[in-house]
Amino acid sequence: MSRTHDYRGMFDAAGTRTVQRKQVPEVPAEPGLVVEDPASGFCGAVVTVTSAEVTLEDRFGRRRVFPLRPAAFLHEGAPATLVRPTAAPQGRTMSASGSVHVANLKARTARACRIWVEGLHDAELVERVWGHDLRVEGVVVEPLHGVDDLAGAVRDFAPGPHRRLGILVDHLVDGTKETRQAREAYRATPQAQHHVLVTGHPYVDVWQAVKPEVVGIREWPAIPKGTDWKTGICDRLGWGEPADGARRVLGAVRSYRDLEAPMIGAVERLIDFVTAAEEA
């Protein structure tokens, strides 16, 4: 005779129902991790942590100290137990980009090659993740402050075999002005086709290349065309001014794992391209 329901494991030997408790994950309280204290509603990023308490800072710069109790916080909307991060293992360590960290690094003399990015936020994001690699290779990242005359800037740079140029562009998708500017950059000089690489990501702004959960949201809101994207994002999310949003977004990035794959791939391609320049 078959059972309609299987009750095995639901009751102990005395006939008392067994309570199945959901496992609450432990999350290392790394600096910049955004969590919420559900009891008070205070939401902030981790500033410091000890064995007993954690200090959080909200978007207004206010700080509060909370005890490290089991299941005391919300991380990405779910209960979590914050724990003190473990010490880095001795021996080989990894950089923020996932490459092997070179201890006692003395930065290499800068190459003539360059990587250009659109703005200061792009440059800061690249530095946070790939800064160690760039110093090992002697590659300088420079913000363009816009790509309205990309071809003219390429002509002024005068690329060549020992002077390669990599350019990271936002919103590099078919039909955009950025795609047209990239094509013009390749035609800027006879050498550009061989010694310039323009690549990028599909996101409207580099903030969008940061995974939403890293900054404590489910998804990046859609901003109407014609509205400044950063301003619209800050208005929708209550982040204050774009400068406040930049501190929140860029401050939350700890490694390549916090970025979307197209951004990672684009930067890695540029680094490989400019470091493959012929040695003088």
PDB file of C-alpha atoms in Angstrom:
ATOM      1  CA  MET A   1       0.000   0.000   0.000  1.00  0.00           C
ATOM      2  CA  SER A   2       1.526   3.336  -1.043  1.00  0.00           C
ATOM      3  CA  ARG A   3       1.505   6.407   1.173  1.00  0.00           C
ATOM      4  CA  THR A   4      -0.213   9.585   0.057  1.00  0.00           C
ATOM      5  CA  HIS A   5       2.362  11.671   1.948  1.00  0.00           C
ATOM      6  CA  ASP A   6       5.829  10.916   3.263  1.00  0.00           C
ATOM      7  CA  TYR A   7       6.225  12.149   6.861  1.00  0.00           C
ATOM      8  CA  ARG A   8       9.649  10.641   7.483  1.00  0.00           C
ATOM      9  CA  GLY A   9      11.993  13.008   9.335  1.00  0.00           C
ATOM     10  CA  MET A  10       9.173  15.403  10.328  1.00  0.00           C
ATOM     11  CA  PHE A  11       8.735  13.961  13.855  1.00  0.00           C
ATOM     12  CA  ASP A  12      11.240  12.763  16.480  1.00  0.00           C
ATOM     13  CA  ALA A  13      11.044   9.556  18.528  1.00  0.00           C
ATOM     14  CA  ALA A  14       8.710  11.173  21.093  1.00  0.00           C
ATOM     15  CA  GLY A  15       6.273  12.243  18.403  1.00  0.00           C
ATOM     16  CA  THR A  16       7.241  15.922  18.551  1.00  0.00           C
ATOM     17  CA  ARG A  17       7.420  17.692  15.215  1.00  0.00           C
ATOM     18  CA  THR A  18      10.961  18.486  14.112  1.00  0.00           C
ATOM     19  CA  VAL A  19      11.549  22.153  13.303  1.00  0.00           C
ATOM     20  CA  GLN A  20      13.590  22.612  10.155  1.00  0.00           C
ATOM     21  CA  ARG A  21      15.617  25.816  10.529  1.00  0.00           C
ATOM     22  CA  LYS A  22      16.767  27.577   7.418  1.00  0.00           C
ATOM     23  CA  GLN A  23      20.515  28.042   7.292  1.00  0.00           C
ATOM     24  CA  VAL A  24      21.497  31.726   7.417  1.00  0.00           C
ATOM     25  CA  PRO A  25      24.670  32.372   5.376  1.00  0.00           C
ATOM     26  CA  GLU A  26      27.769  33.947   6.880  1.00  0.00           C
ATOM     27  CA  VAL A  27      29.024  36.957   4.908  1.00  0.00           C
ATOM     28  CA  PRO A  28      32.521  38.413   5.454  1.00  0.00           C
ATOM     29  CA  ALA A  29      32.198  42.070   6.499  1.00  0.00           C
ATOM     30  CA  GLU A  30      34.565  43.403   3.866  1.00  0.00           C
ATOM     31  CA  PRO A  31      34.943  47.215   3.684  1.00  0.00           C
ATOM     32  CA  GLY A  32      32.322  48.630   1.314  1.00  0.00           C
ATOM     33  CA  LEU A  33      29.838  45.757   1.757  1.00  0.00           C
ATOM     34  CA  VAL A  34      26.325  47.258   1.899  1.00  0.00           C
ATOM     35  CA  VAL A  35      23.960  45.764   4.485  1.00  0.00           C
ATOM     36  CA  GLU A  36      20.877  46.806   6.436  1.00  0.00           C
ATOM     37  CA  ASP A  37      20.006  46.536  10.116  1.00  0.00           C
ATOM     38  CA  PRO A  38      16.325  45.508   9.893  1.00  0.00           C
ATOM     39  CA  ALA A  39      15.567  46.524  13.485  1.00  0.00           C
ATOM     40  CA  SER A  40      16.395  50.192  12.869  1.00  0.00           C
ATOM     41  CA  GLY A  41      16.194  50.353   9.072  1.00  0.00           C
ATOM     42  CA  PHE A  42      19.740  51.751   8.940  1.00  0.00           C
ATOM     43  CA  CYS A  43      21.437  50.840   5.639  1.00  0.00           C
ATOM     44  CA  GLY A  44      25.117  51.449   5.079  1.00  0.00           C
ATOM     45  CA  ALA A  45      28.477  50.225   3.914  1.00  0.00           C
ATOM     46  CA  VAL A  46      30.948  48.483   6.186  1.00  0.00           C
ATOM     47  CA  VAL A  47      33.700  50.849   7.365  1.00  0.00           C
ATOM     48  CA  THR A  48      35.421  48.856  10.102  1.00  0.00           C
ATOM     49  CA  VAL A  49      34.815  45.539  11.815  1.00  0.00           C
ATOM     50  CA  THR A  50      36.105  43.890  14.979  1.00  0.00           C
ATOM     51  CA  SER A  51      35.411  40.488  16.501  1.00  0.00           C
ATOM     52  CA  ALA A  52      32.371  41.942  18.302  1.00  0.00           C
ATOM     53  CA  GLU A  53      30.945  44.823  16.253  1.00  0.00           C
ATOM     54  CA  VAL A  54      30.739  46.473  12.863  1.00  0.00           C
ATOM     55  CA  THR A  55      30.600  50.147  11.886  1.00  0.00           C
ATOM     56  CA  LEU A  56      28.310  51.095   8.989  1.00  0.00           C
ATOM     57  CA  GLU A  57      28.210  54.387   7.086  1.00  0.00           C
ATOM     58  CA  ASP A  58      25.072  55.443   5.191  1.00  0.00           C
ATOM     59  CA  ARG A  59      24.895  57.575   2.034  1.00  0.00           C
ATOM     60  CA  PHE A  60      24.718  60.768   4.116  1.00  0.00           C
ATOM     61  CA  GLY A  61      28.005  59.972   5.869  1.00  0.00           C
ATOM     62  CA  ARG A  62      26.337  59.032   9.159  1.00  0.00           C
ATOM     63  CA  ARG A  63      27.953  56.142  11.035  1.00  0.00           C
ATOM     64  CA  ARG A  64      26.484  53.665  13.498  1.00  0.00           C
ATOM     65  CA  VAL A  65      27.991  50.710  15.369  1.00  0.00           C
ATOM     66  CA  PHE A  66      26.149  47.376  15.558  1.00  0.00           C
ATOM     67  CA  PRO A  67      27.001  44.150  17.401  1.00  0.00           C
ATOM     68  CA  LEU A  68      27.841  41.110  15.302  1.00  0.00           C
ATOM     69  CA  ARG A  69      24.912  38.873  16.170  1.00  0.00           C
ATOM     70  CA  PRO A  70      23.703  35.834  14.193  1.00  0.00           C
ATOM     71  CA  ALA A  71      21.261  36.675  11.385  1.00  0.00           C
ATOM     72  CA  ALA A  72      21.254  40.318  12.497  1.00  0.00           C
ATOM     73  CA  PHE A  73      21.548  41.962   9.054  1.00  0.00           C
ATOM     74  CA  LEU A  74      20.008  41.922   5.604  1.00  0.00           C
ATOM     75  CA  HIS A  75      22.395  41.426   2.687  1.00  0.00           C
ATOM     76  CA  GLU A  76      20.883  41.693  -0.804  1.00  0.00           C
ATOM     77  CA  GLY A  77      17.468  41.536   0.867  1.00  0.00           C
ATOM     78  CA  ALA A  78      18.056  38.263   2.747  1.00  0.00           C
ATOM     79  CA  PRO A  79      19.074  37.564   6.378  1.00  0.00           C
ATOM     80  CA  ALA A  80      22.808  37.184   6.881  1.00  0.00           C
ATOM     81  CA  THR A  81      25.325  36.773   9.674  1.00  0.00           C
ATOM     82  CA  LEU A  82      28.232  39.169   9.308  1.00  0.00           C
ATOM     83  CA  VAL A  83      31.598  37.724  10.267  1.00  0.00           C
ATOM     84  CA  ARG A  84      35.038  39.228  10.498  1.00  0.00           C
ATOM     85  CA  PRO A  85      36.967  38.610   7.239  1.00  0.00           C
ATOM     86  CA  THR A  86      39.666  35.997   7.452  1.00  0.00           C
ATOM     87  CA  ALA A  87      43.266  37.089   7.133  1.00  0.00           C
ATOM     88  CA  ALA A  88      44.824  36.765   3.694  1.00  0.00           C
ATOM     89  CA  PRO A  89      46.725  33.477   3.313  1.00  0.00           C
ATOM     90  CA  GLN A  90      50.499  33.568   3.361  1.00  0.00           C
ATOM     91  CA  GLY A  91      52.349  32.899   0.123  1.00  0.00           C
ATOM     92  CA  ARG A  92      50.865  33.637  -3.281  1.00  0.00           C
ATOM     93  CA  THR A  93      48.035  36.179  -3.220  1.00  0.00           C
ATOM     94  CA  MET A  94      45.810  37.520  -5.937  1.00  0.00           C
ATOM     95  CA  SER A  95      45.229  41.084  -7.073  1.00  0.00           C
ATOM     96  CA  ALA A  96      41.783  42.649  -7.468  1.00  0.00           C
ATOM     97  CA  SER A  97      41.804  41.634 -11.149  1.00  0.00           C
ATOM     98  CA  GLY A  98      42.447  37.966 -10.311  1.00  0.00           C
ATOM     99  CA  SER A  99      46.086  38.009 -11.412  1.00  0.00           C
ATOM    100  CA  VAL A 100      48.975  36.978  -9.161  1.00  0.00           C
ATOM    101  CA  HIS A 101      49.925  39.869  -6.876  1.00  0.00           C
ATOM    102  CA  VAL A 102      53.557  40.946  -7.255  1.00  0.00           C
ATOM    103  CA  ALA A 103      54.959  41.642  -3.790  1.00  0.00           C
ATOM    104  CA  ASN A 104      57.211  44.669  -3.151  1.00  0.00           C
ATOM    105  CA  LEU A 105      56.341  45.995  -6.564  1.00  0.00           C
ATOM    106  CA  LYS A 106      58.347  48.849  -7.992  1.00  0.00           C
ATOM    107  CA  ALA A 107      56.237  50.323 -10.764  1.00  0.00           C
ATOM    108  CA  ARG A 108      57.724  49.902 -14.224  1.00  0.00           C
ATOM    109  CA  THR A 109      58.647  53.060 -16.138  1.00  0.00           C
ATOM    110  CA  ALA A 110      55.571  54.094 -18.090  1.00  0.00           C
ATOM    111  CA  ARG A 111      55.349  52.854 -21.664  1.00  0.00           C
ATOM    112  CA  ALA A 112      54.566  55.201 -24.528  1.00  0.00           C
ATOM    113  CA  CYS A 113      51.391  53.149 -24.953  1.00  0.00           C
ATOM    114  CA  ARG A 114      48.215  54.404 -23.292  1.00  0.00           C
ATOM    115  CA  ILE A 115      44.708  53.318 -22.370  1.00  0.00           C
ATOM    116  CA  TRP A 116      42.072  56.012 -22.708  1.00  0.00           C
ATOM    117  CA  VAL A 117      38.736  55.951 -20.921  1.00  0.00           C
ATOM    118  CA  GLU A 118      35.820  58.347 -21.199  1.00  0.00           C
ATOM    119  CA  GLY A 119      35.839  59.992 -17.785  1.00  0.00           C
ATOM    120  CA  LEU A 120      37.173  60.130 -14.245  1.00  0.00           C
ATOM    121  CA  HIS A 121      34.754  57.482 -12.944  1.00  0.00           C
ATOM    122  CA  ASP A 122      35.868  55.068 -15.674  1.00  0.00           C
ATOM    123  CA  ALA A 123      39.510  55.719 -14.760  1.00  0.00           C
ATOM    124  CA  GLU A 124      38.865  55.177 -11.046  1.00  0.00           C
ATOM    125  CA  LEU A 125      37.008  51.929 -11.669  1.00  0.00           C
ATOM    126  CA  VAL A 126      39.802  50.576 -13.879  1.00  0.00           C
ATOM    127  CA  GLU A 127      42.362  51.597 -11.255  1.00  0.00           C
ATOM    128  CA  ARG A 128      40.464  49.889  -8.429  1.00  0.00           C
ATOM    129  CA  VAL A 129      40.440  46.552 -10.231  1.00  0.00           C
ATOM    130  CA  TRP A 130      43.438  46.580 -12.586  1.00  0.00           C
ATOM    131  CA  GLY A 131      45.723  49.139 -10.931  1.00  0.00           C
ATOM    132  CA  HIS A 132      48.260  46.550  -9.791  1.00  0.00           C
ATOM    133  CA  ASP A 133      48.465  44.961 -13.249  1.00  0.00           C
ATOM    134  CA  LEU A 134      48.882  48.345 -14.915  1.00  0.00           C
ATOM    135  CA  ARG A 135      51.771  49.309 -12.645  1.00  0.00           C
ATOM    136  CA  VAL A 136      53.455  45.957 -13.299  1.00  0.00           C
ATOM    137  CA  GLU A 137      53.174  46.581 -17.050  1.00  0.00           C
ATOM    138  CA  GLY A 138      53.904  50.309 -16.959  1.00  0.00           C
ATOM    139  CA  VAL A 139      50.622  51.306 -18.611  1.00  0.00           C
ATOM    140  CA  VAL A 140      49.003  54.667 -17.879  1.00  0.00           C
ATOM    141  CA  VAL A 141      45.207  55.164 -17.977  1.00  0.00           C
ATOM    142  CA  GLU A 142      44.022  58.630 -19.011  1.00  0.00           C
ATOM    143  CA  PRO A 143      40.453  60.036 -18.961  1.00  0.00           C
ATOM    144  CA  LEU A 144      39.320  61.700 -22.196  1.00  0.00           C
ATOM    145  CA  HIS A 145      36.401  63.661 -20.668  1.00  0.00           C
ATOM    146  CA  GLY A 146      34.254  62.626 -23.616  1.00  0.00           C
ATOM    147  CA  VAL A 147      34.766  61.128 -27.074  1.00  0.00           C
ATOM    148  CA  ASP A 148      33.186  63.816 -29.260  1.00  0.00           C
ATOM    149  CA  ASP A 149      36.365  64.168 -31.354  1.00  0.00           C
ATOM    150  CA  LEU A 150      37.956  60.780 -30.901  1.00  0.00           C
ATOM    151  CA  ALA A 151      39.544  60.756 -34.349  1.00  0.00           C
ATOM    152  CA  GLY A 152      41.235  64.107 -33.695  1.00  0.00           C
ATOM    153  CA  ALA A 153      42.598  62.864 -30.372  1.00  0.00           C
ATOM    154  CA  VAL A 154      43.996  59.755 -32.086  1.00  0.00           C
ATOM    155  CA  ARG A 155      45.723  61.898 -34.726  1.00  0.00           C
ATOM    156  CA  ASP A 156      47.322  64.006 -31.994  1.00  0.00           C
ATOM    157  CA  PHE A 157      48.518  60.861 -30.199  1.00  0.00           C
ATOM    158  CA  ALA A 158      50.168  59.503 -33.393  1.00  0.00           C
ATOM    159  CA  PRO A 159      49.980  55.743 -32.704  1.00  0.00           C
ATOM    160  CA  GLY A 160      52.651  53.384 -34.000  1.00  0.00           C
ATOM    161  CA  PRO A 161      54.406  50.042 -33.323  1.00  0.00           C
ATOM    162  CA  HIS A 162      55.915  51.253 -30.040  1.00  0.00           C
ATOM    163  CA  ARG A 163      53.041  53.582 -29.218  1.00  0.00           C
ATOM    164  CA  ARG A 164      49.837  51.572 -29.116  1.00  0.00           C
ATOM    165  CA  LEU A 165      46.562  53.068 -27.968  1.00  0.00           C
ATOM    166  CA  GLY A 166      43.638  51.260 -26.341  1.00  0.00           C
ATOM    167  CA  ILE A 167      40.333  53.087 -25.935  1.00  0.00           C
ATOM    168  CA  LEU A 168      37.485  52.015 -23.622  1.00  0.00           C
ATOM    169  CA  VAL A 169      34.108  53.400 -24.716  1.00  0.00           C
ATOM    170  CA  ASP A 170      30.729  53.328 -22.953  1.00  0.00           C
ATOM    171  CA  HIS A 171      27.589  52.185 -24.823  1.00  0.00           C
ATOM    172  CA  LEU A 172      29.493  50.600 -27.692  1.00  0.00           C
ATOM    173  CA  VAL A 173      26.554  48.986 -29.482  1.00  0.00           C
ATOM    174  CA  ASP A 174      25.321  49.063 -33.082  1.00  0.00           C
ATOM    175  CA  GLY A 175      23.767  52.324 -34.197  1.00  0.00           C
ATOM    176  CA  THR A 176      25.155  54.574 -31.451  1.00  0.00           C
ATOM    177  CA  LYS A 177      27.348  57.637 -31.908  1.00  0.00           C
ATOM    178  CA  GLU A 178      30.060  55.836 -29.941  1.00  0.00           C
ATOM    179  CA  THR A 179      30.211  53.114 -32.603  1.00  0.00           C
ATOM    180  CA  ARG A 180      30.497  55.741 -35.356  1.00  0.00           C
ATOM    181  CA  GLN A 181      33.281  57.507 -33.453  1.00  0.00           C
ATOM    182  CA  ALA A 182      35.135  54.216 -33.056  1.00  0.00           C
ATOM    183  CA  ARG A 183      35.071  53.642 -36.828  1.00  0.00           C
ATOM    184  CA  GLU A 184      36.375  57.169 -37.417  1.00  0.00           C
ATOM    185  CA  ALA A 185      39.200  56.577 -34.911  1.00  0.00           C
ATOM    186  CA  TYR A 186      40.475  53.641 -36.969  1.00  0.00           C
ATOM    187  CA  ARG A 187      40.624  55.918 -40.037  1.00  0.00           C
ATOM    188  CA  ALA A 188      42.331  58.797 -38.212  1.00  0.00           C
ATOM    189  CA  THR A 189      45.880  57.889 -39.350  1.00  0.00           C
ATOM    190  CA  PRO A 190      47.443  55.208 -41.575  1.00  0.00           C
ATOM    191  CA  GLN A 191      48.866  53.525 -38.443  1.00  0.00           C
ATOM    192  CA  ALA A 192      45.633  53.584 -36.453  1.00  0.00           C
ATOM    193  CA  GLN A 193      44.139  50.487 -38.044  1.00  0.00           C
ATOM    194  CA  HIS A 194      47.025  48.359 -36.716  1.00  0.00           C
ATOM    195  CA  HIS A 195      47.978  50.138 -33.497  1.00  0.00           C
ATOM    196  CA  VAL A 196      44.667  51.383 -32.079  1.00  0.00           C
ATOM    197  CA  LEU A 197      42.027  49.202 -30.444  1.00  0.00           C
ATOM    198  CA  VAL A 198      38.624  50.631 -29.542  1.00  0.00           C
ATOM    199  CA  THR A 199      36.512  48.371 -27.403  1.00  0.00           C
ATOM    200  CA  GLY A 200      33.929  48.841 -24.707  1.00  0.00           C
ATOM    201  CA  HIS A 201      30.769  47.633 -23.045  1.00  0.00           C
ATOM    202  CA  PRO A 202      27.036  47.935 -23.814  1.00  0.00           C
ATOM    203  CA  TYR A 203      26.148  49.974 -20.707  1.00  0.00           C
ATOM    204  CA  VAL A 204      25.030  53.602 -20.894  1.00  0.00           C
ATOM    205  CA  ASP A 205      27.454  54.541 -18.132  1.00  0.00           C
ATOM    206  CA  VAL A 206      30.321  52.777 -16.401  1.00  0.00           C
ATOM    207  CA  TRP A 207      28.309  52.628 -13.137  1.00  0.00           C
ATOM    208  CA  GLN A 208      26.007  50.177 -14.892  1.00  0.00           C
ATOM    209  CA  ALA A 209      28.952  47.837 -15.411  1.00  0.00           C
ATOM    210  CA  VAL A 210      28.924  47.264 -11.635  1.00  0.00           C
ATOM    211  CA  LYS A 211      26.639  44.392 -10.651  1.00  0.00           C
ATOM    212  CA  PRO A 212      23.446  45.773  -9.044  1.00  0.00           C
ATOM    213  CA  GLU A 213      23.696  43.572  -5.956  1.00  0.00           C
ATOM    214  CA  VAL A 214      27.134  45.023  -5.197  1.00  0.00           C
ATOM    215  CA  VAL A 215      25.523  48.400  -4.483  1.00  0.00           C
ATOM    216  CA  GLY A 216      22.501  46.910  -2.744  1.00  0.00           C
ATOM    217  CA  ILE A 217      19.862  47.112  -5.492  1.00  0.00           C
ATOM    218  CA  ARG A 218      18.033  44.465  -7.540  1.00  0.00           C
ATOM    219  CA  GLU A 219      18.600  46.137 -10.894  1.00  0.00           C
ATOM    220  CA  TRP A 220      19.664  49.421 -12.413  1.00  0.00           C
ATOM    221  CA  PRO A 221      16.554  51.563 -13.072  1.00  0.00           C
ATOM    222  CA  ALA A 222      15.671  52.568 -16.639  1.00  0.00           C
ATOM    223  CA  ILE A 223      16.233  56.302 -17.124  1.00  0.00           C
ATOM    224  CA  PRO A 224      14.221  58.194 -19.786  1.00  0.00           C
ATOM    225  CA  LYS A 225      16.154  59.284 -22.853  1.00  0.00           C
ATOM    226  CA  GLY A 226      17.204  62.909 -22.582  1.00  0.00           C
ATOM    227  CA  THR A 227      17.771  62.746 -18.811  1.00  0.00           C
ATOM    228  CA  ASP A 228      21.333  62.752 -17.547  1.00  0.00           C
ATOM    229  CA  TRP A 229      21.817  59.104 -16.604  1.00  0.00           C
ATOM    230  CA  LYS A 230      23.750  59.593 -13.357  1.00  0.00           C
ATOM    231  CA  THR A 231      21.360  62.310 -12.171  1.00  0.00           C
ATOM    232  CA  GLY A 232      18.358  60.131 -13.012  1.00  0.00           C
ATOM    233  CA  ILE A 233      19.828  57.134 -11.191  1.00  0.00           C
ATOM    234  CA  CYS A 234      20.525  59.163  -8.045  1.00  0.00           C
ATOM    235  CA  ASP A 235      17.010  60.635  -8.103  1.00  0.00           C
ATOM    236  CA  ARG A 236      15.360  57.231  -8.527  1.00  0.00           C
ATOM    237  CA  LEU A 237      17.439  55.538  -5.832  1.00  0.00           C
ATOM    238  CA  GLY A 238      17.595  58.438  -3.376  1.00  0.00           C
ATOM    239  CA  TRP A 239      21.377  58.635  -3.555  1.00  0.00           C
ATOM    240  CA  GLY A 240      21.642  62.424  -3.496  1.00  0.00           C
ATOM    241  CA  GLU A 241      23.895  64.100  -6.051  1.00  0.00           C
ATOM    242  CA  PRO A 242      25.954  62.235  -8.673  1.00  0.00           C
ATOM    243  CA  ALA A 243      29.069  62.798  -6.552  1.00  0.00           C
ATOM    244  CA  ASP A 244      27.347  60.917  -3.704  1.00  0.00           C
ATOM    245  CA  GLY A 245      26.368  58.148  -6.113  1.00  0.00           C
ATOM    246  CA  ALA A 246      29.934  57.875  -7.396  1.00  0.00           C
ATOM    247  CA  ARG A 247      31.291  57.363  -3.882  1.00  0.00           C
ATOM    248  CA  ARG A 248      28.682  54.683  -3.259  1.00  0.00           C
ATOM    249  CA  VAL A 249      29.180  52.804  -6.527  1.00  0.00           C
ATOM    250  CA  LEU A 250      32.949  53.013  -6.897  1.00  0.00           C
ATOM    251  CA  GLY A 251      33.514  52.479  -3.179  1.00  0.00           C
ATOM    252  CA  ALA A 252      31.605  49.190  -3.308  1.00  0.00           C
ATOM    253  CA  VAL A 253      33.859  47.619  -5.954  1.00  0.00           C
ATOM    254  CA  ARG A 254      36.519  45.370  -4.439  1.00  0.00           C
ATOM    255  CA  SER A 255      37.514  43.105  -7.335  1.00  0.00           C
ATOM    256  CA  TYR A 256      36.646  41.948 -10.848  1.00  0.00           C
ATOM    257  CA  ARG A 257      33.916  39.747  -9.362  1.00  0.00           C
ATOM    258  CA  ASP A 258      31.884  42.919  -8.714  1.00  0.00           C
ATOM    259  CA  LEU A 259      31.790  43.801 -12.433  1.00  0.00           C
ATOM    260  CA  GLU A 260      29.737  42.520 -15.343  1.00  0.00           C
ATOM    261  CA  ALA A 261      31.537  40.226 -17.799  1.00  0.00           C
ATOM    262  CA  PRO A 262      31.531  42.653 -20.807  1.00  0.00           C
ATOM    263  CA  MET A 263      33.426  45.256 -18.764  1.00  0.00           C
ATOM    264  CA  ILE A 264      35.990  42.717 -17.574  1.00  0.00           C
ATOM    265  CA  GLY A 265      36.549  41.380 -21.078  1.00  0.00           C
ATOM    266  CA  ALA A 266      36.918  44.844 -22.602  1.00  0.00           C
ATOM    267  CA  VAL A 267      39.594  46.008 -20.158  1.00  0.00           C
ATOM    268  CA  GLU A 268      41.520  42.744 -20.349  1.00  0.00           C
ATOM    269  CA  ARG A 269      41.600  43.007 -24.155  1.00  0.00           C
ATOM    270  CA  LEU A 270      42.962  46.559 -23.964  1.00  0.00           C
ATOM    271  CA  ILE A 271      45.712  45.631 -21.506  1.00  0.00           C
ATOM    272  CA  ASP A 272      46.742  42.676 -23.657  1.00  0.00           C
ATOM    273  CA  PHE A 273      46.741  44.872 -26.769  1.00  0.00           C
ATOM    274  CA  VAL A 274      48.881  47.729 -25.483  1.00  0.00           C
ATOM    275  CA  THR A 275      51.369  45.466 -23.694  1.00  0.00           C
ATOM    276  CA  ALA A 276      51.926  43.502 -26.910  1.00  0.00           C
ATOM    277  CA  ALA A 277      53.548  46.535 -28.510  1.00  0.00           C
ATOM    278  CA  GLU A 278      56.962  45.863 -30.013  1.00  0.00           C
ATOM    279  CA  GLU A 279      59.780  46.575 -27.576  1.00  0.00           C
ATOM    280  CA  ALA A 280      61.988  49.475 -28.522  1.00  0.00           C
TER     281      ALA A 280
END
